Tab-separated table of C-alpha atoms and ligand atoms in Angstrom:
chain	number	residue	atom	x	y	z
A	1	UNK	CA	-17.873	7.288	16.491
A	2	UNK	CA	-17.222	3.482	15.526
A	3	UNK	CA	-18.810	2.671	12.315
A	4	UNK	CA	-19.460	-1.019	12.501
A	5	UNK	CA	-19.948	-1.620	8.876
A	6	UNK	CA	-17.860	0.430	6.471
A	7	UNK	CA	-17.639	0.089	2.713
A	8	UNK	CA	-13.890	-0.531	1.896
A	9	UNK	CA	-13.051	0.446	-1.721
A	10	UNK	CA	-9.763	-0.841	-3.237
A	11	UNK	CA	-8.592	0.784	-6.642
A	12	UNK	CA	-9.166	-1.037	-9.516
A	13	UNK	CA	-7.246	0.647	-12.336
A	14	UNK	CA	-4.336	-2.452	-12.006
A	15	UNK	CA	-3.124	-4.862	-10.217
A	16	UNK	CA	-4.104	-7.264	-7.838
A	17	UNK	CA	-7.330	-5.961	-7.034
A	18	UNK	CA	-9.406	-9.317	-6.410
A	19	UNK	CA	-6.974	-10.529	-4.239
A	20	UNK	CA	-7.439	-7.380	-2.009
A	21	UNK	CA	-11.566	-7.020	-2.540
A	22	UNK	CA	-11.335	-11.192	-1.170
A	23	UNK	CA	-9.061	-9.668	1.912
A	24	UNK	CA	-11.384	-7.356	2.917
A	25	UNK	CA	-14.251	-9.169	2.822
A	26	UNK	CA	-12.946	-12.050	5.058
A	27	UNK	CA	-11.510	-9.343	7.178
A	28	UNK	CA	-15.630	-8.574	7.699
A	29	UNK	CA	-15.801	-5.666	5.624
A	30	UNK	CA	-17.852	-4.627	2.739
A	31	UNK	CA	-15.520	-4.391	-0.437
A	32	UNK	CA	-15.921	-2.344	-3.168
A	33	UNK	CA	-13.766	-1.630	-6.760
A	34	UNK	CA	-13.323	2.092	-7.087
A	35	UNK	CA	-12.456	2.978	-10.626
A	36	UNK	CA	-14.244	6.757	-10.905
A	37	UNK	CA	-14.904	10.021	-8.709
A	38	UNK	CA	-18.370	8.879	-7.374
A	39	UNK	CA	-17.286	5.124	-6.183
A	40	UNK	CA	-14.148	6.866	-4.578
A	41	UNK	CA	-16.909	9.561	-2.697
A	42	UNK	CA	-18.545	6.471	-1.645
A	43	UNK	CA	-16.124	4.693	0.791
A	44	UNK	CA	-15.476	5.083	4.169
A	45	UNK	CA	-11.310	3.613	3.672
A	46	UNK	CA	-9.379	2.663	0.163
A	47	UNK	CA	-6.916	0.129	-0.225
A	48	UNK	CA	-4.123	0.745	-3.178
A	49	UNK	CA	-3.259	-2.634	-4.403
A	50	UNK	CA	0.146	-3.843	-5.613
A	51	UNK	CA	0.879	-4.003	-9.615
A	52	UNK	CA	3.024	-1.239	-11.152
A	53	UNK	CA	3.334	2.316	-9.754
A	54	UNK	CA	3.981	4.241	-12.770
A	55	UNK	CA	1.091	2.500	-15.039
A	56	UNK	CA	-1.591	3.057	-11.684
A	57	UNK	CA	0.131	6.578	-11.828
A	58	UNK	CA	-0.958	7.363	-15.669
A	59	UNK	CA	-4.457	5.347	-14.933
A	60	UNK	CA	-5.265	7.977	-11.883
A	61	UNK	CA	-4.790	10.751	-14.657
A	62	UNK	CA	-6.737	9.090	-17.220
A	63	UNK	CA	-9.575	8.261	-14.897
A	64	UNK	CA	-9.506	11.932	-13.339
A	65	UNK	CA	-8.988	10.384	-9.885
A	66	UNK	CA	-5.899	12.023	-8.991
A	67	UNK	CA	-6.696	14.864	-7.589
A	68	UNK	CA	-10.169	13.632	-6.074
A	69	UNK	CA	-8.228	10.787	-4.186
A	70	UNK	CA	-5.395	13.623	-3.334
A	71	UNK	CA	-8.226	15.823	-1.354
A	72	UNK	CA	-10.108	12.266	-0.018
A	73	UNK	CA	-6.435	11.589	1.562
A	74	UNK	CA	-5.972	15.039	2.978
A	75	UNK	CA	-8.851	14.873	4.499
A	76	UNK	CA	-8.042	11.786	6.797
A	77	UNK	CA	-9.378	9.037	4.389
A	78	UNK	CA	-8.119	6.158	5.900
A	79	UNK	CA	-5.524	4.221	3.393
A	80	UNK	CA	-3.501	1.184	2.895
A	81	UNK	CA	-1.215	0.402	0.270
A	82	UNK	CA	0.533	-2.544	-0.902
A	83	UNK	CA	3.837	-2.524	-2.512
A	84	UNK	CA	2.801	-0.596	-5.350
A	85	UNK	CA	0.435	1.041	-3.293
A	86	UNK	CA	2.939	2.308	-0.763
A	87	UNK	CA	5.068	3.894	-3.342
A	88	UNK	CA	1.900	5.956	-4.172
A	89	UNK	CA	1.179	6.962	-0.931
A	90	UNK	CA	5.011	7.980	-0.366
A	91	UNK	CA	5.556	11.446	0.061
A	92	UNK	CA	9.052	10.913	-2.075
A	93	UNK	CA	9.925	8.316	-4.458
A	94	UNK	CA	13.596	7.723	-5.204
A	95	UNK	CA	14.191	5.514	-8.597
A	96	UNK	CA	10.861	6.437	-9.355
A	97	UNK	CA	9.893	7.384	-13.716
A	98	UNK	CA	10.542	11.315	-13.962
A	99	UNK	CA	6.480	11.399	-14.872
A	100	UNK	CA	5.120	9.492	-11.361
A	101	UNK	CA	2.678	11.332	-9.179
A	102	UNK	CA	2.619	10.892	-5.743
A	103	UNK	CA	-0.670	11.161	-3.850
A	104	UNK	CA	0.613	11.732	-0.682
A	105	UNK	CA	-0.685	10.346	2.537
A	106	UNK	CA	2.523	9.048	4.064
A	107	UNK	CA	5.483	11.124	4.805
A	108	UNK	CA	8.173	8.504	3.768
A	109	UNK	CA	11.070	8.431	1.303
A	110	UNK	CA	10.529	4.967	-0.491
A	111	UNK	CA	13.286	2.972	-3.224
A	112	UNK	CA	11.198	1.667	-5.857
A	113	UNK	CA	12.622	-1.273	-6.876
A	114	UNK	CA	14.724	-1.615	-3.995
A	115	UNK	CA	15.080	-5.343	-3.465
A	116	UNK	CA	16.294	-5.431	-7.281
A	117	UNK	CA	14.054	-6.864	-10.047
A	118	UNK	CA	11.794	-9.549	-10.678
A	119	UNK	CA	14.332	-12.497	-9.941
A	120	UNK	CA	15.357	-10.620	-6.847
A	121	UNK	CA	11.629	-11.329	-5.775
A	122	UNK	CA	12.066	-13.318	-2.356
A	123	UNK	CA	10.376	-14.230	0.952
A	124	UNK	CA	10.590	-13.761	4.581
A	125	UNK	CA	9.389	-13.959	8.263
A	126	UNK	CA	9.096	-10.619	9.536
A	127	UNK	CA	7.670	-9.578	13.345
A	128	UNK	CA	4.746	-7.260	12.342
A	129	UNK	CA	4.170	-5.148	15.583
A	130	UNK	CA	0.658	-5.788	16.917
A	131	UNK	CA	0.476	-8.715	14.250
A	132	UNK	CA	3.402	-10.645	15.609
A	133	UNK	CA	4.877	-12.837	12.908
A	134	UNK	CA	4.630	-12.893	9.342
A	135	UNK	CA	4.984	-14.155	5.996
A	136	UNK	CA	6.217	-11.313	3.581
A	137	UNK	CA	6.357	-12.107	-0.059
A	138	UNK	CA	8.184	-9.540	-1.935
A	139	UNK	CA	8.125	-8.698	-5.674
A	140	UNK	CA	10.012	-6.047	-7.354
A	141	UNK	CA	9.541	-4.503	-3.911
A	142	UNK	CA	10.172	-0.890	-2.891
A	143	UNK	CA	11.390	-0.112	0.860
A	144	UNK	CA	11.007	2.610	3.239
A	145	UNK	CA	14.278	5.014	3.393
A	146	UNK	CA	13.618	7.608	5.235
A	147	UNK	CA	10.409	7.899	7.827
A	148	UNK	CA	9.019	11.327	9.079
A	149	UNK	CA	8.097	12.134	12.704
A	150	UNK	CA	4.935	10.651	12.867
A	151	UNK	CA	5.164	7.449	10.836
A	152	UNK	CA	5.046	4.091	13.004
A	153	UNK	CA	7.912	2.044	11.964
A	154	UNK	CA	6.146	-1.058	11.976
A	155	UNK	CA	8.254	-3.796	10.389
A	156	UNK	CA	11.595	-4.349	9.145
A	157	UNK	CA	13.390	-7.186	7.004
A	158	UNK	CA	14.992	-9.151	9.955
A	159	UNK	CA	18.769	-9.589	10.617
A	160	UNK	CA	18.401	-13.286	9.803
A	161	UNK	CA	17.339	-12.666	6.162
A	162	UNK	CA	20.090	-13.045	3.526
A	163	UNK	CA	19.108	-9.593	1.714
A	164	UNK	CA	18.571	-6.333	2.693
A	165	UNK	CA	18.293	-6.641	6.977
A	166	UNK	CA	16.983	-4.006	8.831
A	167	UNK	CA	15.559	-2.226	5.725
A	168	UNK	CA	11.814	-0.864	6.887
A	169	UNK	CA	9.187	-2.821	5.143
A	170	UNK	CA	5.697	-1.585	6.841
A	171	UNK	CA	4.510	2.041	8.575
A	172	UNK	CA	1.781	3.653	9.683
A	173	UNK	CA	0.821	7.514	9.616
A	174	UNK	CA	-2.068	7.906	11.778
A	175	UNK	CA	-5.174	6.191	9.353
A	176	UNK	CA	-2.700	5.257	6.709
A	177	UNK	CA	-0.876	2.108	6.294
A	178	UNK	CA	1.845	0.907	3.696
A	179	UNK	CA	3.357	-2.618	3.453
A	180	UNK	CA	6.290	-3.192	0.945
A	181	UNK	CA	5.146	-6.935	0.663
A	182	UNK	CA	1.932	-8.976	-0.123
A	183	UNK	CA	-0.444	-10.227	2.563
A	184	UNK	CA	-3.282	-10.488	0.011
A	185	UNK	CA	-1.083	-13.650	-1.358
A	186	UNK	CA	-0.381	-14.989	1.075
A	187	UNK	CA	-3.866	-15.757	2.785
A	188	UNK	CA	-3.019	-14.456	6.075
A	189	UNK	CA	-6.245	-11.712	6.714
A	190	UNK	CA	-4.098	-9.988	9.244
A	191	UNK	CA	-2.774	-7.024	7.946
A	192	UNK	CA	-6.579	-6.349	6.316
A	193	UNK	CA	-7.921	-6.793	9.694
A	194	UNK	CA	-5.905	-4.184	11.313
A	195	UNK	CA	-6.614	-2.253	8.203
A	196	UNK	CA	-10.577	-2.676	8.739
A	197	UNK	CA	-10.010	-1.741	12.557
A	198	UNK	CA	-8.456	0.972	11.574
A	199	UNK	CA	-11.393	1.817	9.146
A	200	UNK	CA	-14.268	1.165	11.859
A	201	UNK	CA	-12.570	3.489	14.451
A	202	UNK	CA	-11.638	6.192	12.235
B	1	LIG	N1	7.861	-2.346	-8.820
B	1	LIG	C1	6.473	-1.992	-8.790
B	1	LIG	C2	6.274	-0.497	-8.915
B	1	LIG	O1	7.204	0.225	-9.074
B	1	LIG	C3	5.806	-2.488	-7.532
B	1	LIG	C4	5.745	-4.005	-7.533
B	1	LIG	C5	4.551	-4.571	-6.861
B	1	LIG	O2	3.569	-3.897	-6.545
B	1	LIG	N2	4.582	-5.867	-6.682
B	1	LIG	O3	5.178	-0.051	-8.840
């Protein structure tokens, strides 16, 4: 059944949370921070913002959301995650800190860090299937290595682009996306869009 008004949470440990709650809520969603157990049972879709991996990684153990958000993901919550976020919704992390969790969702291999570090921060246009083109900012970005079975290649860093061509920069599992850039910076409501479709038809 379509629910035409879901609640869409987006984690709120670190990172650029407010730029994903604004996202959502011009994507015509309502937007929620989820910080503990009950705000997390709450929501109908989560999005895992961009920031730093390993710190949102120690945070989920602090706040005893780790394993609740493990189970909520299992069971088909629908997820996105942004740069950060993808690397916690990645099945395998390569580069990763020995310590990381993973929360699984998305059966990828991702390289944290992949583009290099913060200088190596750069942008491009990308063709976003279903989207069509896009600005992608990446920061200390990770990228997709290795893509199971039934992950949706969706978009890859284009021949043209002076680093790093062909590497896969966006997927999709079933209900769970992953971008390795930024479209909360970039004030294209796109990518948040097809994240709140997703949401309302799941
Ligand atoms: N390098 C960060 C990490 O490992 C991700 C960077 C980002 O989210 N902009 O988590």
């Amino acid at each position: 059944m379509v629910n035409a008004s879901p609640t869409v949470g987006v984690l709120a440990l670190q990172g650029d949370v407010r730029e994903h709650l604004a996202a959502l809520t011009a994507a015509g969603v309502a937007a929620v921070p989820v910080r503990r157990a009950s705000e997390l049972a709450a929501v109908d879709g989560l999005v895992l913002p961009g920031g730093e991996s390993t710190t949102m990684s120690k945070l989920l153990e602090i706040f005893e959301l780790l394993e609740p958000l493990r189970e909520r993901l299992a069971d088909g919550l629908p997820a996105y995650g942004s740069c950060a976020g993808m690397i916690l919704l990645a099945g395998e992390v390569l580069d990763g800190r020995p310590d990381q969790r993973q929360l699984g969702g998305l059966d990828v291999v991702v390289r944290r860090n992949a583009f290099g570090r913060q200088v190596d921060s750069f942008e491009t246009d990308l063709d976003f299937t279903g989207i069509g083109s896009v600005r992608a900012v990446f920061i200390r970005a990770p990228w997709v290595e290795k893509v199971g079975s039934d992950v949706e290649v969706l978009a890859a860093v284009p021949e043209e682009a002076a680093q790093a061509s062909g590497r896969i920069v966006a997927v999709r599992q079933g209900n769970v996306l992953a971008t390795s850039f930024h479209p909360e910076l970039t004030g294209d409501g796109r990518v948040h869009a097809l994240f709140a479709d997703v949401v309302r038809a799941a």
